mmCIF file of C-alpha atoms in Angstrom:
data_model
loop_
_atom_site.group_PDB
_atom_site.id
_atom_site.type_symbol
_atom_site.label_atom_id
_atom_site.label_comp_id
_atom_site.label_asym_id
_atom_site.label_seq_id
_atom_site.Cartn_x
_atom_site.Cartn_y
_atom_site.Cartn_z
ATOM 1 C CA MET A 548 72.693 128.961 84.082
ATOM 2 C CA GLU A 549 76.360 128.864 83.092
ATOM 3 C CA ALA A 550 77.614 125.835 81.203
ATOM 4 C CA LYS A 551 80.293 123.878 82.984
ATOM 5 C CA ASP A 552 82.744 124.297 80.069
ATOM 6 C CA ALA A 553 82.161 128.059 79.794
ATOM 7 C CA LYS A 554 85.554 128.821 81.329
ATOM 8 C CA LYS A 555 87.304 127.332 78.306
ATOM 9 C CA LYS A 556 87.721 129.837 75.484
ATOM 10 C CA ILE A 557 87.031 128.170 72.171
ATOM 11 C CA ILE A 558 86.761 129.585 68.648
ATOM 12 C CA LEU A 559 84.623 128.095 65.890
ATOM 13 C CA THR A 560 84.533 129.707 62.485
ATOM 14 C CA GLY A 561 84.657 128.653 58.853
ATOM 15 C CA ASP A 562 83.562 129.072 55.253
ATOM 16 C CA ARG A 563 81.544 127.341 52.558
ATOM 17 C CA PRO A 564 83.853 125.792 49.939
ATOM 18 C CA THR A 565 82.080 127.205 46.905
ATOM 19 C CA GLY A 566 85.186 128.914 45.554
ATOM 20 C CA LYS A 567 88.475 130.503 46.507
ATOM 21 C CA LEU A 568 88.392 133.016 49.368
ATOM 22 C CA HIS A 569 88.424 136.731 48.573
ATOM 23 C CA LEU A 570 89.254 140.000 50.314
ATOM 24 C CA GLY A 571 85.799 140.127 51.872
ATOM 25 C CA HIS A 572 86.516 136.877 53.675
ATOM 26 C CA TYR A 573 89.963 138.104 54.630
ATOM 27 C CA VAL A 574 88.987 141.391 56.282
ATOM 28 C CA GLY A 575 85.642 140.109 57.543
ATOM 29 C CA SER A 576 87.026 137.156 59.448
ATOM 30 C CA LEU A 577 90.155 135.394 58.199
ATOM 31 C CA ARG A 578 92.699 138.043 59.177
ATOM 32 C CA ARG A 579 91.131 138.247 62.628
ATOM 33 C CA ARG A 580 91.289 134.471 63.002
ATOM 34 C CA VAL A 581 95.035 134.560 62.462
ATOM 35 C CA GLU A 582 95.420 137.340 65.040
ATOM 36 C CA LEU A 583 93.326 135.432 67.588
ATOM 37 C CA GLN A 584 95.178 132.192 66.857
ATOM 38 C CA ASN A 585 98.499 133.878 67.547
ATOM 39 C CA SER A 586 97.258 135.696 70.642
ATOM 40 C CA GLY A 587 97.505 132.588 72.825
ATOM 41 C CA LYS A 588 94.244 133.530 74.563
ATOM 42 C CA PHE A 589 92.176 130.570 73.359
ATOM 43 C CA ASP A 590 92.198 126.940 74.461
ATOM 44 C CA ASP A 591 91.076 125.532 71.106
ATOM 45 C CA ILE A 592 90.423 126.872 67.610
ATOM 46 C CA TYR A 593 88.367 124.988 65.015
ATOM 47 C CA ILE A 594 88.008 126.180 61.430
ATOM 48 C CA LEU A 595 85.216 124.363 59.657
ATOM 49 C CA ILE A 596 85.025 123.867 55.904
ATOM 50 C CA ALA A 597 81.227 123.815 55.648
ATOM 51 C CA ASP A 598 80.724 121.518 52.667
ATOM 52 C CA ASP A 599 77.353 120.216 53.895
ATOM 53 C CA GLN A 600 75.967 123.727 53.996
ATOM 54 C CA ALA A 601 77.465 124.504 50.592
ATOM 55 C CA LEU A 602 75.468 121.592 49.164
ATOM 56 C CA THR A 603 72.174 123.201 50.219
ATOM 57 C CA ASP A 604 72.304 125.401 47.120
ATOM 58 C CA ASN A 605 74.745 123.309 45.084
ATOM 59 C CA TRP A 606 73.069 119.911 45.474
ATOM 60 C CA ASP A 607 73.296 119.310 41.734
ATOM 61 C CA ASN A 608 77.018 120.091 41.559
ATOM 62 C CA PRO A 609 78.897 118.298 44.355
ATOM 63 C CA LYS A 610 82.057 118.325 42.206
ATOM 64 C CA LYS A 611 82.222 122.106 42.685
ATOM 65 C CA ILE A 612 82.339 121.601 46.440
ATOM 66 C CA ARG A 613 84.857 118.765 46.255
ATOM 67 C CA ASP A 614 87.171 120.765 43.987
ATOM 68 C CA ASN A 615 87.210 123.711 46.380
ATOM 69 C CA ILE A 616 88.039 121.836 49.597
ATOM 70 C CA ILE A 617 91.763 122.050 48.869
ATOM 71 C CA GLU A 618 91.470 125.595 47.476
ATOM 72 C CA VAL A 619 89.933 126.918 50.695
ATOM 73 C CA THR A 620 92.461 125.048 52.817
ATOM 74 C CA LEU A 621 95.285 126.601 50.798
ATOM 75 C CA ASP A 622 93.743 130.027 51.386
ATOM 76 C CA TYR A 623 93.672 129.377 55.134
ATOM 77 C CA LEU A 624 97.267 128.225 55.276
ATOM 78 C CA SER A 625 98.573 130.971 53.011
ATOM 79 C CA ALA A 626 96.841 133.648 55.100
ATOM 80 C CA GLY A 627 98.546 132.428 58.268
ATOM 81 C CA ILE A 628 96.401 129.701 59.810
ATOM 82 C CA ASP A 629 98.835 127.430 61.646
ATOM 83 C CA PRO A 630 97.831 123.737 61.789
ATOM 84 C CA ASP A 631 99.809 123.405 65.013
ATOM 85 C CA LYS A 632 97.508 125.969 66.642
ATOM 86 C CA SER A 633 94.209 125.553 64.779
ATOM 87 C CA HIS A 634 92.222 122.507 63.630
ATOM 88 C CA ILE A 635 91.017 122.731 60.016
ATOM 89 C CA CYS A 636 88.176 120.228 59.594
ATOM 90 C CA ILE A 637 85.556 119.114 57.068
ATOM 91 C CA GLN A 638 81.921 119.379 58.120
ATOM 92 C CA SER A 639 80.525 116.345 56.267
ATOM 93 C CA ALA A 640 83.101 114.073 57.940
ATOM 94 C CA ILE A 641 81.879 114.958 61.446
ATOM 95 C CA PRO A 642 78.734 112.854 62.097
ATOM 96 C CA ALA A 643 77.857 114.517 65.413
ATOM 97 C CA LEU A 644 76.991 117.722 63.565
ATOM 98 C CA HIS A 645 74.290 115.920 61.613
ATOM 99 C CA SER A 646 72.721 114.416 64.731
ATOM 100 C CA LEU A 647 72.704 117.736 66.579
ATOM 101 C CA THR A 648 71.144 119.491 63.602
ATOM 102 C CA PHE A 649 68.273 116.999 63.638
ATOM 103 C CA TYR A 650 67.686 117.382 67.393
ATOM 104 C CA TYR A 651 67.777 121.181 67.231
ATOM 105 C CA MET A 652 65.194 121.293 64.441
ATOM 106 C CA ASN A 653 62.617 120.359 67.064
ATOM 107 C CA LEU A 654 63.505 123.487 69.046
ATOM 108 C CA VAL A 655 62.941 125.983 66.208
ATOM 109 C CA THR A 656 59.734 126.851 64.393
ATOM 110 C CA THR A 657 59.461 127.432 60.671
ATOM 111 C CA GLN A 658 58.089 130.889 61.461
ATOM 112 C CA ARG A 659 61.250 131.770 63.365
ATOM 113 C CA LEU A 660 63.475 130.516 60.553
ATOM 114 C CA SER A 661 61.544 132.506 57.962
ATOM 115 C CA ARG A 662 62.270 135.712 59.907
ATOM 116 C CA ASN A 663 66.045 135.228 59.878
ATOM 117 C CA PRO A 664 67.438 138.235 57.925
ATOM 118 C CA THR A 665 70.521 136.352 56.755
ATOM 119 C CA VAL A 666 68.405 133.560 55.279
ATOM 120 C CA LYS A 667 66.160 136.117 53.564
ATOM 121 C CA SER A 668 69.049 137.969 51.955
ATOM 122 C CA GLU A 669 70.771 134.754 50.853
ATOM 123 C CA MET A 670 67.495 133.486 49.358
ATOM 124 C CA LYS A 671 67.144 136.668 47.354
ATOM 125 C CA MET A 672 70.753 136.545 46.170
ATOM 126 C CA ARG A 673 70.399 132.948 44.979
ATOM 127 C CA GLY A 674 66.971 133.426 43.391
ATOM 128 C CA PHE A 675 65.081 130.933 45.552
ATOM 129 C CA ASN A 676 61.296 131.168 45.537
ATOM 130 C CA ASP A 677 59.771 130.615 48.974
ATOM 131 C CA ASN A 678 56.152 130.827 47.777
ATOM 132 C CA GLU A 679 54.280 127.823 49.161
ATOM 133 C CA ASN A 680 52.232 127.640 45.941
ATOM 134 C CA VAL A 681 55.316 126.886 43.823
ATOM 135 C CA ASN A 682 54.964 123.613 41.899
ATOM 136 C CA ASP A 683 57.245 120.740 42.896
ATOM 137 C CA ASN A 684 59.169 121.042 39.646
ATOM 138 C CA GLU A 685 59.792 124.768 40.020
ATOM 139 C CA ALA A 686 62.754 126.433 41.722
ATOM 140 C CA GLY A 687 61.382 126.392 45.242
ATOM 141 C CA LEU A 688 63.354 126.799 48.453
ATOM 142 C CA PRO A 689 65.336 123.668 49.455
ATOM 143 C CA ALA A 690 64.531 122.537 52.993
ATOM 144 C CA GLY A 691 68.231 122.164 53.698
ATOM 145 C CA PHE A 692 68.877 125.789 52.814
ATOM 146 C CA PHE A 693 65.917 126.952 54.892
ATOM 147 C CA THR A 694 67.293 125.174 57.968
ATOM 148 C CA TYR A 695 70.822 126.512 57.405
ATOM 149 C CA PRO A 696 70.744 128.435 60.748
ATOM 150 C CA VAL A 697 70.012 125.208 62.633
ATOM 151 C CA SER A 698 72.969 123.478 61.018
ATOM 152 C CA GLN A 699 75.163 126.428 61.898
ATOM 153 C CA ALA A 700 73.955 126.279 65.507
ATOM 154 C CA ALA A 701 74.933 122.606 65.584
ATOM 155 C CA ASP A 702 78.409 123.466 64.335
ATOM 156 C CA ILE A 703 78.967 126.135 66.964
ATOM 157 C CA THR A 704 77.542 124.265 69.923
ATOM 158 C CA ALA A 705 79.153 120.934 69.060
ATOM 159 C CA PHE A 706 82.538 122.521 69.718
ATOM 160 C CA LYS A 707 81.171 124.502 72.686
ATOM 161 C CA ALA A 708 82.496 127.612 71.001
ATOM 162 C CA THR A 709 82.547 130.756 73.106
ATOM 163 C CA THR A 710 83.682 133.033 70.274
ATOM 164 C CA VAL A 711 82.732 133.140 66.589
ATOM 165 C CA PRO A 712 84.777 135.580 64.472
ATOM 166 C CA ALA A 713 82.504 136.516 61.575
ATOM 167 C CA GLY A 714 81.187 139.284 59.398
ATOM 168 C CA GLU A 715 78.339 141.546 60.451
ATOM 169 C CA ASP A 716 75.909 139.648 58.217
ATOM 170 C CA GLN A 717 76.241 136.609 60.502
ATOM 171 C CA MET A 718 74.848 138.343 63.589
ATOM 172 C CA PRO A 719 71.302 136.938 63.076
ATOM 173 C CA MET A 720 72.771 133.435 62.830
ATOM 174 C CA ILE A 721 74.580 133.777 66.138
ATOM 175 C CA GLU A 722 71.453 135.164 67.788
ATOM 176 C CA GLN A 723 69.494 132.139 66.591
ATOM 177 C CA THR A 724 72.192 129.848 67.988
ATOM 178 C CA ARG A 725 71.924 131.556 71.364
ATOM 179 C CA GLU A 726 68.158 131.011 71.319
ATOM 180 C CA ILE A 727 68.626 127.311 70.593
ATOM 181 C CA VAL A 728 71.169 126.989 73.416
ATOM 182 C CA GLN A 729 68.822 128.628 75.897
ATOM 183 C CA ARG A 730 65.844 126.551 74.852
ATOM 184 C CA PHE A 731 67.782 123.273 74.963
ATOM 185 C CA ASN A 732 69.256 123.928 78.397
ATOM 186 C CA GLN A 733 65.875 125.008 79.775
ATOM 187 C CA THR A 734 63.925 122.158 78.158
ATOM 188 C CA TYR A 735 66.241 119.471 79.453
ATOM 189 C CA ASN A 736 67.168 121.211 82.705
ATOM 190 C CA CYS A 737 70.878 121.077 82.019
ATOM 191 C CA ASP A 738 73.935 123.242 81.370
ATOM 192 C CA VAL A 739 75.345 121.256 78.440
ATOM 193 C CA LEU A 740 75.377 123.890 75.691
ATOM 194 C CA VAL A 741 77.336 127.154 75.684
ATOM 195 C CA LYS A 742 76.073 130.504 74.389
ATOM 196 C CA PRO A 743 78.533 131.934 71.852
ATOM 197 C CA GLU A 744 79.504 135.551 71.247
ATOM 198 C CA ILE A 745 80.184 136.955 67.793
ATOM 199 C CA LEU A 746 83.388 138.885 67.200
ATOM 200 C CA ILE A 747 83.056 141.299 64.276
ATOM 201 C CA PRO A 748 85.790 143.567 62.870
ATOM 202 C CA GLU A 749 86.203 146.887 64.662
ATOM 203 C CA ASN A 750 86.590 148.737 61.342
ATOM 204 C CA ALA A 751 83.049 149.225 59.996
ATOM 205 C CA THR A 752 84.224 149.004 56.375
ATOM 206 C CA GLN A 753 85.702 145.569 57.014
ATOM 207 C CA ARG A 754 82.432 144.131 58.323
ATOM 208 C CA ARG A 755 80.900 143.906 54.865
ATOM 209 C CA LEU A 756 83.361 144.791 52.136
ATOM 210 C CA PRO A 757 81.621 145.886 48.917
ATOM 211 C CA GLY A 758 82.576 144.368 45.600
ATOM 212 C CA THR A 759 84.832 146.146 43.138
ATOM 213 C CA ASP A 760 81.708 147.265 41.258
ATOM 214 C CA GLY A 761 80.350 149.089 44.302
ATOM 215 C CA LYS A 762 76.912 147.533 43.938
ATOM 216 C CA ALA A 763 76.884 144.896 46.675
ATOM 217 C CA LYS A 764 79.074 143.082 49.142
ATOM 218 C CA MET A 765 81.960 141.166 47.641
ATOM 219 C CA SER A 766 80.505 137.909 46.405
ATOM 220 C CA LYS A 767 81.744 135.020 44.287
ATOM 221 C CA SER A 768 78.344 134.720 42.624
ATOM 222 C CA LEU A 769 78.382 138.390 41.566
ATOM 223 C CA GLY A 770 81.859 138.236 40.055
ATOM 224 C CA ASN A 771 83.068 141.373 41.849
ATOM 225 C CA CYS A 772 85.844 139.812 43.935
ATOM 226 C CA ILE A 773 89.563 140.134 44.401
ATOM 227 C CA TYR A 774 90.734 136.678 45.441
ATOM 228 C CA LEU A 775 93.585 136.013 47.832
ATOM 229 C CA SER A 776 95.092 133.759 45.162
ATOM 230 C CA ASP A 777 94.869 136.294 42.306
ATOM 231 C CA ASP A 778 98.225 137.017 40.677
ATOM 232 C CA ALA A 779 99.632 140.560 40.552
ATOM 233 C CA LYS A 780 98.478 141.152 36.969
ATOM 234 C CA THR A 781 94.901 140.149 37.790
ATOM 235 C CA VAL A 782 94.812 142.322 40.918
ATOM 236 C CA LYS A 783 96.085 145.291 38.903
ATOM 237 C CA THR A 784 93.359 144.821 36.295
ATOM 238 C CA LYS A 785 90.663 144.653 38.974
ATOM 239 C CA VAL A 786 91.944 147.654 40.948
ATOM 240 C CA MET A 787 92.358 149.839 37.865
ATOM 241 C CA GLY A 788 88.822 148.938 36.814
ATOM 242 C CA MET A 789 87.241 149.757 40.195
ATOM 243 C CA TYR A 790 84.121 151.842 40.471
ATOM 244 C CA THR A 791 84.946 155.366 41.687
ATOM 245 C CA ASP A 792 82.947 158.593 41.305
ATOM 246 C CA PRO A 793 81.211 158.902 37.917
ATOM 247 C CA THR A 794 80.944 162.694 38.350
ATOM 248 C CA HIS A 795 84.712 163.049 38.803
ATOM 249 C CA ILE A 796 85.419 163.305 35.072
ATOM 250 C CA ASN A 797 88.394 165.666 35.123
ATOM 251 C CA ILE A 798 91.209 165.765 37.685
ATOM 252 C CA GLU A 799 90.244 169.266 38.810
ATOM 253 C CA ASP A 800 86.611 168.283 39.420
ATOM 254 C CA PRO A 801 85.502 167.899 43.057
ATOM 255 C CA GLY A 802 85.102 164.214 43.924
ATOM 256 C CA HIS A 803 83.042 162.095 46.288
ATOM 257 C CA VAL A 804 84.630 159.493 48.556
ATOM 258 C CA ASP A 805 81.375 157.956 49.775
ATOM 259 C CA GLY A 806 80.513 155.026 47.541
ATOM 260 C CA ASN A 807 83.903 155.327 45.853
ATOM 261 C CA MET A 808 85.400 151.839 46.006
ATOM 262 C CA VAL A 809 89.011 153.028 45.913
ATOM 263 C CA PHE A 810 88.544 154.982 49.124
ATOM 264 C CA THR A 811 86.372 152.258 50.633
ATOM 265 C CA TYR A 812 89.201 149.772 50.129
ATOM 266 C CA LEU A 813 91.767 152.244 51.434
ATOM 267 C CA ASP A 814 89.605 152.613 54.551
ATOM 268 C CA ALA A 815 89.709 148.831 54.961
ATOM 269 C CA PHE A 816 93.355 148.113 54.154
ATOM 270 C CA SER A 817 95.670 151.133 54.230
ATOM 271 C CA ARG A 818 97.913 152.036 57.154
ATOM 272 C CA GLU A 819 99.253 155.479 57.979
ATOM 273 C CA ASP A 820 102.889 154.377 57.588
ATOM 274 C CA GLN A 821 102.195 153.406 53.976
ATOM 275 C CA PHE A 822 101.618 157.030 53.016
ATOM 276 C CA ALA A 823 105.207 157.967 53.796
ATOM 277 C CA GLU A 824 106.422 155.171 51.535
ATOM 278 C CA TYR A 825 103.923 155.169 48.670
ATOM 279 C CA MET A 826 102.021 158.477 48.844
ATOM 280 C CA PRO A 827 104.270 161.085 50.571
ATOM 281 C CA ASP A 828 102.088 164.006 49.439
ATOM 282 C CA TYR A 829 99.731 163.122 52.306
ATOM 283 C CA LYS A 830 100.241 162.256 55.967
ATOM 284 C CA ASN A 831 97.195 160.027 56.114
ATOM 285 C CA LEU A 832 94.002 158.980 54.383
ATOM 286 C CA ASP A 833 92.012 161.932 55.717
ATOM 287 C CA GLU A 834 94.342 164.377 53.943
ATOM 288 C CA MET A 835 94.074 162.399 50.737
ATOM 289 C CA LYS A 836 90.275 162.340 50.956
ATOM 290 C CA GLU A 837 90.159 166.094 51.559
ATOM 291 C CA HIS A 838 92.213 166.768 48.418
ATOM 292 C CA TYR A 839 90.064 164.441 46.313
ATOM 293 C CA THR A 840 86.891 166.066 47.626
ATOM 294 C CA ARG A 841 87.950 169.598 46.739
ATOM 295 C CA GLY A 842 89.371 168.524 43.362
ATOM 296 C CA GLY A 843 92.854 168.201 41.900
ATOM 297 C CA LEU A 844 93.515 164.508 42.635
ATOM 298 C CA GLY A 845 92.975 161.995 39.861
ATOM 299 C CA ASP A 846 91.454 158.529 40.104
ATOM 300 C CA VAL A 847 94.450 156.845 38.471
ATOM 301 C CA LYS A 848 96.853 158.169 41.107
ATOM 302 C CA CYS A 849 94.505 156.953 43.850
ATOM 303 C CA LYS A 850 94.198 153.517 42.260
ATOM 304 C CA LYS A 851 97.963 153.171 41.907
ATOM 305 C CA PHE A 852 98.348 153.868 45.611
ATOM 306 C CA LEU A 853 95.668 151.311 46.458
ATOM 307 C CA LEU A 854 97.429 148.793 44.234
ATOM 308 C CA LYS A 855 100.660 149.211 46.202
ATOM 309 C CA VAL A 856 98.713 148.730 49.446
ATOM 310 C CA MET A 857 97.075 145.585 48.042
ATOM 311 C CA GLU A 858 100.334 144.129 46.765
ATOM 312 C CA GLU A 859 102.110 144.664 50.082
ATOM 313 C CA MET A 860 99.402 142.548 51.706
ATOM 314 C CA LEU A 861 98.855 139.931 48.991
ATOM 315 C CA GLU A 862 102.404 139.141 47.879
ATOM 316 C CA PRO A 863 103.365 137.273 51.100
ATOM 317 C CA ILE A 864 100.081 135.351 50.904
ATOM 318 C CA ARG A 865 100.846 134.313 47.322
ATOM 319 C CA ALA A 866 104.334 133.168 48.298
ATOM 320 C CA GLU A 867 103.017 131.082 51.190
ATOM 321 C CA ARG A 868 100.347 129.559 48.960
ATOM 322 C CA ALA A 869 102.987 128.508 46.431
ATOM 323 C CA ARG A 870 104.914 126.776 49.230
ATOM 324 C CA TRP A 871 101.872 124.758 50.279
ATOM 325 C CA GLU A 872 100.873 123.989 46.681
ATOM 326 C CA ALA A 873 104.198 122.209 46.318
ATOM 327 C CA ASN A 874 103.242 119.946 49.256
ATOM 328 C CA ILE A 875 99.581 119.056 48.681
ATOM 329 C CA SER A 876 99.928 115.715 50.460
ATOM 330 C CA ASP A 877 100.795 117.667 53.618
ATOM 331 C CA VAL A 878 97.636 119.737 53.131
ATOM 332 C CA TYR A 879 95.602 116.536 52.937
ATOM 333 C CA ASP A 880 97.200 115.257 56.146
ATOM 334 C CA ILE A 881 96.361 118.545 57.892
ATOM 335 C CA LEU A 882 92.703 118.166 56.912
ATOM 336 C CA GLU A 883 92.599 114.545 58.048
ATOM 337 C CA SER A 884 94.236 115.309 61.402
ATOM 338 C CA GLY A 885 92.044 118.347 62.058
ATOM 339 C CA THR A 886 88.884 116.442 61.219
ATOM 340 C CA LYS A 887 89.856 113.590 63.541
ATOM 341 C CA ALA A 888 90.325 116.056 66.419
ATOM 342 C CA ALA A 889 86.976 117.663 65.586
ATOM 343 C CA ARG A 890 85.196 114.295 65.639
ATOM 344 C CA GLU A 891 86.524 113.531 69.097
ATOM 345 C CA THR A 892 85.396 116.886 70.467
ATOM 346 C CA THR A 893 81.947 116.829 68.893
ATOM 347 C CA GLU A 894 81.222 113.211 69.818
ATOM 348 C CA ALA A 895 81.787 114.159 73.463
ATOM 349 C CA THR A 896 79.262 116.977 73.159
ATOM 350 C CA LEU A 897 76.768 114.728 71.383
ATOM 351 C CA ALA A 898 77.035 112.198 74.219
ATOM 352 C CA GLU A 899 76.200 114.929 76.737
ATOM 353 C CA VAL A 900 73.254 116.090 74.611
ATOM 354 C CA ARG A 901 71.847 112.564 74.363
ATOM 355 C CA ALA A 902 72.287 112.042 78.087
ATOM 356 C CA ALA A 903 70.421 115.282 78.823
ATOM 357 C CA MET A 904 67.600 114.176 76.503
ATOM 358 C CA ARG A 905 67.691 110.677 78.052
ATOM 359 C CA ILE A 906 68.058 109.002 74.660
ATOM 360 C CA ASN A 907 71.439 107.437 75.452
ATOM 361 C CA TYR A 908 69.755 104.035 75.722
ATOM 362 C CA PHE A 909 72.824 101.820 75.634
ATOM 363 C CA ASP A 910 75.142 103.781 77.888
ATOM 364 C CA ASP A 911 73.655 101.865 80.816
ATOM 365 C CA ARG A 912 70.728 99.553 81.503
ATOM 366 C CA SER A 913 68.615 102.046 83.435
ATOM 367 C CA ILE A 914 65.945 101.920 80.719
ATOM 368 C CA ILE A 915 65.055 98.453 82.015
ATOM 369 C CA LYS A 916 64.668 99.742 85.566
ATOM 370 C CA ASP A 917 62.616 102.691 84.359
ATOM 371 C CA TRP A 918 60.352 100.379 82.372
ATOM 372 C CA ASP A 919 59.938 98.015 85.314
ATOM 373 C CA GLU A 920 59.017 100.888 87.639
ATOM 374 C CA TRP A 921 56.590 102.280 85.060
ATOM 375 C CA VAL A 922 54.865 98.921 84.552
ATOM 376 C CA HIS A 923 54.482 98.188 88.252
ATOM 377 C CA GLY A 924 53.494 101.750 89.003
ATOM 378 C CA ASN A 925 50.701 101.607 86.438
ATOM 379 C CA HIS A 926 49.370 98.332 87.793
ATOM 380 C CA VAL A 927 49.354 99.204 91.462
ATOM 381 C CA GLY A 928 45.891 98.735 92.935
#
């Protein structure tokens, strides 16, 4: 059954405000959001700062979340998000999301949630213990964190999003949202909710960018990030310290590009036209890789090229961030306006959900008629 609003093309995406955004966020989703925003192909775009979800593993440090609301908004604006085309909104200030989360919890079993690969990996990363025999005072798994996929489904469906630009690691979350949509519409015999589609980067390297250490995906908690707000000196230090090929000791030694973060980042960020300007010895990245593989190309030269590629991308972002930092009151107004628009949209969806569930008791007085018919029907004869 197709939802009646399915013809509208709507984007919902966002981030947890647990710190400044990094290159992994940028190539995994943020850069694509800007492209989609400027394409003119979508009716509405909502970018959610997911502070509620950030609290599920930062419940004891709400100040961390509060402090990063503005930081994340600055990252959005500096990367090209246009408040005239996209609504930036704060999750905790949108009550409909909380109501929908509670309703959807009845449509998902704990067994299904425990099989979600994204939840499993995030639990492992954060050191949560999901053993049911854990004492109450031990570091067990918070219920809010466990039901994270349900909250995310509420976010997506509240806006009736048709498209969710995200990294590859979010695919299980979108699948769970689609399951919730199908079960709700079938259970209540309606077409209220819309099934979303995930939009992941076409470049495989961009789907899950490794950290500068090469050991895992780029993550704030692992300290292996290059942030969009890093200054040029900091970026240089991080690039020059990147993990490469430990067997490539001398320049003439054959090297390996697989698992070599310099080449991984060049795969993600470099363009062919940049070789003519910064690395004229090679026509493209394939030629550069071939030389490195056979030997005769040093790591320092490769890193210096990557640094030029990074700076070409990051310098305009830094400049735009500085412009917004000088007008923080405008940033606040953008958040307030975007959140107001989000509340209006989500309240409309919540009203439809309650009507489908027949728990919209005060929208009309039909509950009295239903009760009267039930009473008389049960006393007939």
